[in-house]
């Protein structure tokens, strides 16, 4: 089957904007779905119309906060609606972005994403999952959340990856008509090298005149698991640039 029409849930979000751009640049027809475009994956408003003639749904819609219960409810409802409306529209499959390490998490937003994976996989449409490392773009949010002039950032290992890189890999997965072989690990995408989150934040902080202090991450959900590398990519992960430093330099040059 020739795939030509995609619907992107969460199209105006941090990752969604890049997914729309990548698919459009590759010559595909893209239906951006977000509340800004009049489509709500929670209430179902505009969803049937948006999915008319769509071949594949790319689900990158996300809850805006880290609170586990609210995020879980969001993903529960969105998964149900995308399957229900998608099946009625004759959609072939759903491709979704998730997070590396969801199977190890015990609390917080990442647990909600694990439930999201399970709910999508239990629905009637075939689902392909791509687990990604933390985004380069997330570092700026950490600085924005600071109280006062100093940002206290967990000194935890990470393998930061650019949203654009994730979008390209997710588009490849969405375009792949094959079914994964049973027992094949869920694909992962991460940045080219291991970094310390606080050190990456300090690079950005220096450009924003914000002092960054590394802390142990206590109080953060699953900080101990993170410290032990629980959210780092698996051996089978695809690693792709740019590095955080290269990404920062590229943003300055534009």
PDB file of C-alpha atoms in Angstrom:
ATOM      1  CA  UNK A   1       0.000   0.000   0.000  1.00  0.00           C
ATOM      2  CA  UNK A   2       1.302   3.464  -0.895  1.00  0.00           C
ATOM      3  CA  UNK A   3       1.124   5.679   2.165  1.00  0.00           C
ATOM      4  CA  UNK A   4       0.388   9.285   1.339  1.00  0.00           C
ATOM      5  CA  UNK A   5      -1.826  10.885   3.987  1.00  0.00           C
ATOM      6  CA  UNK A   6      -0.833  11.261   7.618  1.00  0.00           C
ATOM      7  CA  UNK A   7      -2.632  12.752  10.596  1.00  0.00           C
ATOM      8  CA  UNK A   8      -0.320  14.094  13.315  1.00  0.00           C
ATOM      9  CA  UNK A   9      -1.847  14.267  16.802  1.00  0.00           C
ATOM     10  CA  UNK A  10      -0.082  16.953  18.818  1.00  0.00           C
ATOM     11  CA  UNK A  11       1.006  18.691  15.614  1.00  0.00           C
ATOM     12  CA  UNK A  12       1.786  22.043  17.223  1.00  0.00           C
ATOM     13  CA  UNK A  13       3.834  20.590  20.092  1.00  0.00           C
ATOM     14  CA  UNK A  14       7.598  20.448  20.563  1.00  0.00           C
ATOM     15  CA  UNK A  15       7.980  17.195  18.611  1.00  0.00           C
ATOM     16  CA  UNK A  16       4.836  17.436  16.509  1.00  0.00           C
ATOM     17  CA  UNK A  17       5.987  20.530  14.607  1.00  0.00           C
ATOM     18  CA  UNK A  18       9.041  18.624  13.407  1.00  0.00           C
ATOM     19  CA  UNK A  19       7.016  15.539  12.454  1.00  0.00           C
ATOM     20  CA  UNK A  20       4.739  17.709  10.306  1.00  0.00           C
ATOM     21  CA  UNK A  21       7.775  19.345   8.675  1.00  0.00           C
ATOM     22  CA  UNK A  22       9.559  16.042   7.953  1.00  0.00           C
ATOM     23  CA  UNK A  23       6.509  14.376   6.400  1.00  0.00           C
ATOM     24  CA  UNK A  24       5.650  17.473   4.371  1.00  0.00           C
ATOM     25  CA  UNK A  25       9.231  17.752   3.069  1.00  0.00           C
ATOM     26  CA  UNK A  26       9.031  14.120   1.976  1.00  0.00           C
ATOM     27  CA  UNK A  27       6.014  14.952  -0.169  1.00  0.00           C
ATOM     28  CA  UNK A  28       3.251  13.472   1.971  1.00  0.00           C
ATOM     29  CA  UNK A  29      -0.116  15.024   2.709  1.00  0.00           C
ATOM     30  CA  UNK A  30      -0.290  15.926   6.406  1.00  0.00           C
ATOM     31  CA  UNK A  31      -3.322  16.736   8.534  1.00  0.00           C
ATOM     32  CA  UNK A  32      -2.130  18.612  11.640  1.00  0.00           C
ATOM     33  CA  UNK A  33      -4.316  17.721  14.625  1.00  0.00           C
ATOM     34  CA  UNK A  34      -4.296  19.886  17.739  1.00  0.00           C
ATOM     35  CA  UNK A  35      -6.737  22.081  19.586  1.00  0.00           C
ATOM     36  CA  UNK A  36      -5.192  25.011  17.681  1.00  0.00           C
ATOM     37  CA  UNK A  37      -6.380  23.417  14.416  1.00  0.00           C
ATOM     38  CA  UNK A  38      -9.827  22.576  15.812  1.00  0.00           C
ATOM     39  CA  UNK A  39      -9.140  18.915  16.566  1.00  0.00           C
ATOM     40  CA  UNK A  40      -9.270  17.617  20.142  1.00  0.00           C
ATOM     41  CA  UNK A  41      -8.124  14.032  20.757  1.00  0.00           C
ATOM     42  CA  UNK A  42      -9.740  14.106  24.222  1.00  0.00           C
ATOM     43  CA  UNK A  43     -13.245  15.403  23.453  1.00  0.00           C
ATOM     44  CA  UNK A  44     -13.215  13.993  19.926  1.00  0.00           C
ATOM     45  CA  UNK A  45     -14.097  17.375  18.429  1.00  0.00           C
ATOM     46  CA  UNK A  46     -13.128  17.484  14.754  1.00  0.00           C
ATOM     47  CA  UNK A  47     -11.459  14.064  14.926  1.00  0.00           C
ATOM     48  CA  UNK A  48     -13.702  12.188  12.484  1.00  0.00           C
ATOM     49  CA  UNK A  49     -13.316  14.911   9.863  1.00  0.00           C
ATOM     50  CA  UNK A  50      -9.556  15.150  10.340  1.00  0.00           C
ATOM     51  CA  UNK A  51      -9.068  11.399   9.875  1.00  0.00           C
ATOM     52  CA  UNK A  52     -11.062  11.154   6.646  1.00  0.00           C
ATOM     53  CA  UNK A  53      -8.860   9.427   4.069  1.00  0.00           C
ATOM     54  CA  UNK A  54      -5.895   9.206   6.445  1.00  0.00           C
ATOM     55  CA  UNK A  55      -3.549   6.215   6.078  1.00  0.00           C
ATOM     56  CA  UNK A  56      -1.507   6.524   9.281  1.00  0.00           C
ATOM     57  CA  UNK A  57      -1.881   8.407  12.569  1.00  0.00           C
ATOM     58  CA  UNK A  58       1.337   9.686  14.141  1.00  0.00           C
ATOM     59  CA  UNK A  59       0.611  10.220  17.835  1.00  0.00           C
ATOM     60  CA  UNK A  60       2.869  12.758  19.540  1.00  0.00           C
ATOM     61  CA  UNK A  61       0.156  14.423  21.621  1.00  0.00           C
ATOM     62  CA  UNK A  62       1.213  14.834  25.229  1.00  0.00           C
ATOM     63  CA  UNK A  63       0.016  16.057  28.584  1.00  0.00           C
ATOM     64  CA  UNK A  64       1.478  19.424  29.589  1.00  0.00           C
ATOM     65  CA  UNK A  65       2.502  18.536  33.157  1.00  0.00           C
ATOM     66  CA  UNK A  66       4.359  15.740  34.942  1.00  0.00           C
ATOM     67  CA  UNK A  67       1.606  14.691  37.373  1.00  0.00           C
ATOM     68  CA  UNK A  68       1.138  10.960  36.872  1.00  0.00           C
ATOM     69  CA  UNK A  69      -2.612  10.539  37.415  1.00  0.00           C
ATOM     70  CA  UNK A  70      -3.659  13.424  35.156  1.00  0.00           C
ATOM     71  CA  UNK A  71      -1.211  12.378  32.443  1.00  0.00           C
ATOM     72  CA  UNK A  72      -2.445   8.779  32.598  1.00  0.00           C
ATOM     73  CA  UNK A  73      -6.048   9.905  32.184  1.00  0.00           C
ATOM     74  CA  UNK A  74      -5.069  12.047  29.195  1.00  0.00           C
ATOM     75  CA  UNK A  75      -3.297   9.142  27.495  1.00  0.00           C
ATOM     76  CA  UNK A  76      -6.102   6.711  28.329  1.00  0.00           C
ATOM     77  CA  UNK A  77      -8.666   8.920  26.621  1.00  0.00           C
ATOM     78  CA  UNK A  78      -6.501   9.860  23.640  1.00  0.00           C
ATOM     79  CA  UNK A  79      -5.581   6.214  22.964  1.00  0.00           C
ATOM     80  CA  UNK A  80      -9.220   5.153  23.058  1.00  0.00           C
ATOM     81  CA  UNK A  81     -10.325   7.960  20.746  1.00  0.00           C
ATOM     82  CA  UNK A  82      -7.537   7.525  18.211  1.00  0.00           C
ATOM     83  CA  UNK A  83      -8.308   3.812  17.932  1.00  0.00           C
ATOM     84  CA  UNK A  84     -12.073   4.310  17.777  1.00  0.00           C
ATOM     85  CA  UNK A  85     -12.123   7.159  15.270  1.00  0.00           C
ATOM     86  CA  UNK A  86      -9.145   5.763  13.383  1.00  0.00           C
ATOM     87  CA  UNK A  87     -10.773   2.368  12.900  1.00  0.00           C
ATOM     88  CA  UNK A  88     -13.974   3.987  11.631  1.00  0.00           C
ATOM     89  CA  UNK A  89     -11.938   6.063   9.167  1.00  0.00           C
ATOM     90  CA  UNK A  90     -10.053   3.023   7.842  1.00  0.00           C
ATOM     91  CA  UNK A  91      -6.651   4.081   9.179  1.00  0.00           C
ATOM     92  CA  UNK A  92      -4.000   1.394   8.639  1.00  0.00           C
ATOM     93  CA  UNK A  93      -1.979   1.910  11.840  1.00  0.00           C
ATOM     94  CA  UNK A  94      -0.743   4.264  14.540  1.00  0.00           C
ATOM     95  CA  UNK A  95       2.894   5.264  15.131  1.00  0.00           C
ATOM     96  CA  UNK A  96       3.629   6.757  18.534  1.00  0.00           C
ATOM     97  CA  UNK A  97       6.565   8.399  20.287  1.00  0.00           C
ATOM     98  CA  UNK A  98       7.384   7.117  23.765  1.00  0.00           C
ATOM     99  CA  UNK A  99      10.292   7.360  26.214  1.00  0.00           C
ATOM    100  CA  UNK A 100      13.354   5.165  26.694  1.00  0.00           C
ATOM    101  CA  UNK A 101      13.152   3.402  30.051  1.00  0.00           C
ATOM    102  CA  UNK A 102       9.357   3.368  30.443  1.00  0.00           C
ATOM    103  CA  UNK A 103       9.535  -0.298  31.417  1.00  0.00           C
ATOM    104  CA  UNK A 104      11.766   0.585  34.395  1.00  0.00           C
ATOM    105  CA  UNK A 105       9.868   3.607  35.735  1.00  0.00           C
ATOM    106  CA  UNK A 106       7.934   3.399  39.011  1.00  0.00           C
ATOM    107  CA  UNK A 107       6.486   6.909  39.344  1.00  0.00           C
ATOM    108  CA  UNK A 108       5.609  10.116  37.547  1.00  0.00           C
ATOM    109  CA  UNK A 109       5.027  10.998  33.907  1.00  0.00           C
ATOM    110  CA  UNK A 110       7.108   8.126  32.527  1.00  0.00           C
ATOM    111  CA  UNK A 111       4.779   5.604  34.168  1.00  0.00           C
ATOM    112  CA  UNK A 112       1.883   7.358  32.443  1.00  0.00           C
ATOM    113  CA  UNK A 113       3.707   6.860  29.131  1.00  0.00           C
ATOM    114  CA  UNK A 114       4.113   3.158  29.871  1.00  0.00           C
ATOM    115  CA  UNK A 115       0.358   2.908  30.411  1.00  0.00           C
ATOM    116  CA  UNK A 116      -0.073   4.842  27.157  1.00  0.00           C
ATOM    117  CA  UNK A 117       1.974   2.231  25.285  1.00  0.00           C
ATOM    118  CA  UNK A 118      -0.055  -0.604  26.831  1.00  0.00           C
ATOM    119  CA  UNK A 119      -3.386   1.037  26.004  1.00  0.00           C
ATOM    120  CA  UNK A 120      -2.412   1.694  22.402  1.00  0.00           C
ATOM    121  CA  UNK A 121      -1.091  -1.844  21.916  1.00  0.00           C
ATOM    122  CA  UNK A 122      -4.345  -3.304  23.268  1.00  0.00           C
ATOM    123  CA  UNK A 123      -6.489  -1.455  20.722  1.00  0.00           C
ATOM    124  CA  UNK A 124      -7.814  -2.722  17.370  1.00  0.00           C
ATOM    125  CA  UNK A 125      -5.343  -0.910  15.082  1.00  0.00           C
ATOM    126  CA  UNK A 126      -1.714  -2.046  14.642  1.00  0.00           C
ATOM    127  CA  UNK A 127       0.651   0.185  16.629  1.00  0.00           C
ATOM    128  CA  UNK A 128       4.353   0.918  16.141  1.00  0.00           C
ATOM    129  CA  UNK A 129       6.285   2.488  19.033  1.00  0.00           C
ATOM    130  CA  UNK A 130       9.481   4.536  18.953  1.00  0.00           C
ATOM    131  CA  UNK A 131      11.102   5.186  22.333  1.00  0.00           C
ATOM    132  CA  UNK A 132      13.218   8.332  22.443  1.00  0.00           C
ATOM    133  CA  UNK A 133      15.754   9.796  24.850  1.00  0.00           C
ATOM    134  CA  UNK A 134      15.145  13.168  26.451  1.00  0.00           C
ATOM    135  CA  UNK A 135      15.041  16.007  23.919  1.00  0.00           C
ATOM    136  CA  UNK A 136      17.626  18.754  23.548  1.00  0.00           C
ATOM    137  CA  UNK A 137      14.657  21.125  23.671  1.00  0.00           C
ATOM    138  CA  UNK A 138      13.748  19.936  27.176  1.00  0.00           C
ATOM    139  CA  UNK A 139      16.856  21.528  28.686  1.00  0.00           C
ATOM    140  CA  UNK A 140      15.514  25.029  28.095  1.00  0.00           C
ATOM    141  CA  UNK A 141      12.298  24.128  29.887  1.00  0.00           C
ATOM    142  CA  UNK A 142      14.304  23.046  32.923  1.00  0.00           C
ATOM    143  CA  UNK A 143      15.916  26.481  33.017  1.00  0.00           C
ATOM    144  CA  UNK A 144      12.533  28.164  32.595  1.00  0.00           C
ATOM    145  CA  UNK A 145      11.207  26.312  35.646  1.00  0.00           C
ATOM    146  CA  UNK A 146      13.879  27.739  37.952  1.00  0.00           C
ATOM    147  CA  UNK A 147      13.018  29.753  41.039  1.00  0.00           C
ATOM    148  CA  UNK A 148      15.121  32.933  41.189  1.00  0.00           C
ATOM    149  CA  UNK A 149      18.463  33.461  39.473  1.00  0.00           C
ATOM    150  CA  UNK A 150      19.906  29.961  39.922  1.00  0.00           C
ATOM    151  CA  UNK A 151      18.729  26.769  38.179  1.00  0.00           C
ATOM    152  CA  UNK A 152      19.230  23.593  40.214  1.00  0.00           C
ATOM    153  CA  UNK A 153      19.435  20.788  37.648  1.00  0.00           C
ATOM    154  CA  UNK A 154      19.848  17.055  38.359  1.00  0.00           C
ATOM    155  CA  UNK A 155      23.377  15.838  37.587  1.00  0.00           C
ATOM    156  CA  UNK A 156      22.025  12.658  36.025  1.00  0.00           C
ATOM    157  CA  UNK A 157      23.238  10.765  32.953  1.00  0.00           C
ATOM    158  CA  UNK A 158      21.275  11.276  29.761  1.00  0.00           C
ATOM    159  CA  UNK A 159      21.743  10.859  26.024  1.00  0.00           C
ATOM    160  CA  UNK A 160      19.989  13.964  24.736  1.00  0.00           C
ATOM    161  CA  UNK A 161      18.587  13.885  21.204  1.00  0.00           C
ATOM    162  CA  UNK A 162      17.204  16.588  18.903  1.00  0.00           C
ATOM    163  CA  UNK A 163      13.452  16.644  18.249  1.00  0.00           C
ATOM    164  CA  UNK A 164      14.158  16.859  14.528  1.00  0.00           C
ATOM    165  CA  UNK A 165      16.179  13.631  14.705  1.00  0.00           C
ATOM    166  CA  UNK A 166      13.349  11.865  16.556  1.00  0.00           C
ATOM    167  CA  UNK A 167      10.808  13.168  14.043  1.00  0.00           C
ATOM    168  CA  UNK A 168      12.782  11.715  11.141  1.00  0.00           C
ATOM    169  CA  UNK A 169      13.023   8.308  12.785  1.00  0.00           C
ATOM    170  CA  UNK A 170       9.323   8.346  13.717  1.00  0.00           C
ATOM    171  CA  UNK A 171       8.404   9.211  10.135  1.00  0.00           C
ATOM    172  CA  UNK A 172      10.459   6.235   8.914  1.00  0.00           C
ATOM    173  CA  UNK A 173       8.610   3.967  11.346  1.00  0.00           C
ATOM    174  CA  UNK A 174       5.218   5.350  10.320  1.00  0.00           C
ATOM    175  CA  UNK A 175       6.037   4.677   6.669  1.00  0.00           C
ATOM    176  CA  UNK A 176       7.161   1.086   7.261  1.00  0.00           C
ATOM    177  CA  UNK A 177       4.274  -1.240   6.335  1.00  0.00           C
ATOM    178  CA  UNK A 178       5.924  -4.323   7.858  1.00  0.00           C
ATOM    179  CA  UNK A 179       4.955  -5.809  11.196  1.00  0.00           C
ATOM    180  CA  UNK A 180       7.722  -6.175  13.808  1.00  0.00           C
ATOM    181  CA  UNK A 181       8.985  -9.723  14.260  1.00  0.00           C
ATOM    182  CA  UNK A 182       7.769 -11.214  17.569  1.00  0.00           C
ATOM    183  CA  UNK A 183      10.422 -10.759  20.229  1.00  0.00           C
ATOM    184  CA  UNK A 184      12.047  -7.822  18.434  1.00  0.00           C
ATOM    185  CA  UNK A 185      12.837  -5.057  20.933  1.00  0.00           C
ATOM    186  CA  UNK A 186      10.959  -1.777  20.635  1.00  0.00           C
ATOM    187  CA  UNK A 187      13.106   0.602  18.545  1.00  0.00           C
ATOM    188  CA  UNK A 188      14.912   3.420  20.333  1.00  0.00           C
ATOM    189  CA  UNK A 189      16.479   6.687  19.201  1.00  0.00           C
ATOM    190  CA  UNK A 190      19.002   8.653  21.259  1.00  0.00           C
ATOM    191  CA  UNK A 191      21.729  11.230  20.851  1.00  0.00           C
ATOM    192  CA  UNK A 192      25.290  10.346  19.837  1.00  0.00           C
ATOM    193  CA  UNK A 193      26.867  10.480  23.273  1.00  0.00           C
ATOM    194  CA  UNK A 194      26.193  10.243  26.976  1.00  0.00           C
ATOM    195  CA  UNK A 195      25.993  13.566  28.790  1.00  0.00           C
ATOM    196  CA  UNK A 196      25.193  14.864  32.266  1.00  0.00           C
ATOM    197  CA  UNK A 197      21.937  16.800  32.283  1.00  0.00           C
ATOM    198  CA  UNK A 198      23.263  19.556  34.579  1.00  0.00           C
ATOM    199  CA  UNK A 199      26.336  20.033  32.362  1.00  0.00           C
ATOM    200  CA  UNK A 200      24.190  20.377  29.245  1.00  0.00           C
ATOM    201  CA  UNK A 201      21.989  22.857  31.095  1.00  0.00           C
ATOM    202  CA  UNK A 202      25.085  24.844  32.081  1.00  0.00           C
ATOM    203  CA  UNK A 203      26.033  25.230  28.396  1.00  0.00           C
ATOM    204  CA  UNK A 204      22.633  26.763  27.680  1.00  0.00           C
ATOM    205  CA  UNK A 205      22.612  28.670  30.977  1.00  0.00           C
ATOM    206  CA  UNK A 206      25.871  30.394  30.043  1.00  0.00           C
ATOM    207  CA  UNK A 207      24.199  31.783  26.929  1.00  0.00           C
ATOM    208  CA  UNK A 208      21.204  32.985  28.916  1.00  0.00           C
ATOM    209  CA  UNK A 209      23.224  34.366  31.844  1.00  0.00           C
ATOM    210  CA  UNK A 210      21.663  31.797  34.181  1.00  0.00           C
ATOM    211  CA  UNK A 211      23.798  30.065  36.803  1.00  0.00           C
ATOM    212  CA  UNK A 212      23.302  26.288  36.838  1.00  0.00           C
ATOM    213  CA  UNK A 213      24.046  24.169  39.902  1.00  0.00           C
ATOM    214  CA  UNK A 214      24.071  20.384  39.606  1.00  0.00           C
ATOM    215  CA  UNK A 215      22.131  18.499  42.277  1.00  0.00           C
ATOM    216  CA  UNK A 216      21.608  14.809  43.004  1.00  0.00           C
ATOM    217  CA  UNK A 217      18.028  14.699  41.753  1.00  0.00           C
ATOM    218  CA  UNK A 218      16.499  13.574  45.033  1.00  0.00           C
ATOM    219  CA  UNK A 219      12.804  14.321  45.047  1.00  0.00           C
ATOM    220  CA  UNK A 220      12.609  13.642  41.337  1.00  0.00           C
ATOM    221  CA  UNK A 221      10.670  10.487  40.385  1.00  0.00           C
ATOM    222  CA  UNK A 222      13.017   7.520  39.891  1.00  0.00           C
ATOM    223  CA  UNK A 223      16.191   9.604  40.383  1.00  0.00           C
ATOM    224  CA  UNK A 224      18.025   6.522  41.643  1.00  0.00           C
ATOM    225  CA  UNK A 225      17.063   4.526  38.548  1.00  0.00           C
ATOM    226  CA  UNK A 226      18.170   7.453  36.375  1.00  0.00           C
ATOM    227  CA  UNK A 227      21.489   7.737  38.223  1.00  0.00           C
ATOM    228  CA  UNK A 228      22.151   4.055  37.489  1.00  0.00           C
ATOM    229  CA  UNK A 229      21.551   4.623  33.765  1.00  0.00           C
ATOM    230  CA  UNK A 230      18.018   3.222  33.682  1.00  0.00           C
ATOM    231  CA  UNK A 231      16.873   5.792  31.140  1.00  0.00           C
ATOM    232  CA  UNK A 232      19.867   5.520  28.837  1.00  0.00           C
ATOM    233  CA  UNK A 233      19.487   3.815  25.439  1.00  0.00           C
ATOM    234  CA  UNK A 234      19.680   0.058  25.050  1.00  0.00           C
ATOM    235  CA  UNK A 235      22.421  -1.596  22.964  1.00  0.00           C
ATOM    236  CA  UNK A 236      20.009  -1.886  20.019  1.00  0.00           C
ATOM    237  CA  UNK A 237      19.200   1.861  19.975  1.00  0.00           C
ATOM    238  CA  UNK A 238      19.952   4.007  16.960  1.00  0.00           C
ATOM    239  CA  UNK A 239      22.271   6.876  17.920  1.00  0.00           C
ATOM    240  CA  UNK A 240      22.126  10.058  15.866  1.00  0.00           C
ATOM    241  CA  UNK A 241      23.325  13.643  16.106  1.00  0.00           C
ATOM    242  CA  UNK A 242      23.584  16.473  16.529  1.00  0.00           C
ATOM    243  CA  UNK A 243      25.164  16.562  19.976  1.00  0.00           C
ATOM    244  CA  UNK A 244      23.686  19.080  22.398  1.00  0.00           C
ATOM    245  CA  UNK A 245      26.636  21.430  21.809  1.00  0.00           C
ATOM    246  CA  UNK A 246      26.250  21.184  18.021  1.00  0.00           C
ATOM    247  CA  UNK A 247      22.520  21.781  18.307  1.00  0.00           C
ATOM    248  CA  UNK A 248      23.105  24.857  20.468  1.00  0.00           C
ATOM    249  CA  UNK A 249      25.690  26.220  18.029  1.00  0.00           C
ATOM    250  CA  UNK A 250      23.297  25.666  15.131  1.00  0.00           C
ATOM    251  CA  UNK A 251      20.525  27.596  16.878  1.00  0.00           C
ATOM    252  CA  UNK A 252      22.820  30.556  17.479  1.00  0.00           C
ATOM    253  CA  UNK A 253      23.961  30.625  13.872  1.00  0.00           C
ATOM    254  CA  UNK A 254      20.415  30.827  12.497  1.00  0.00           C
TER     255      UNK A 254
END
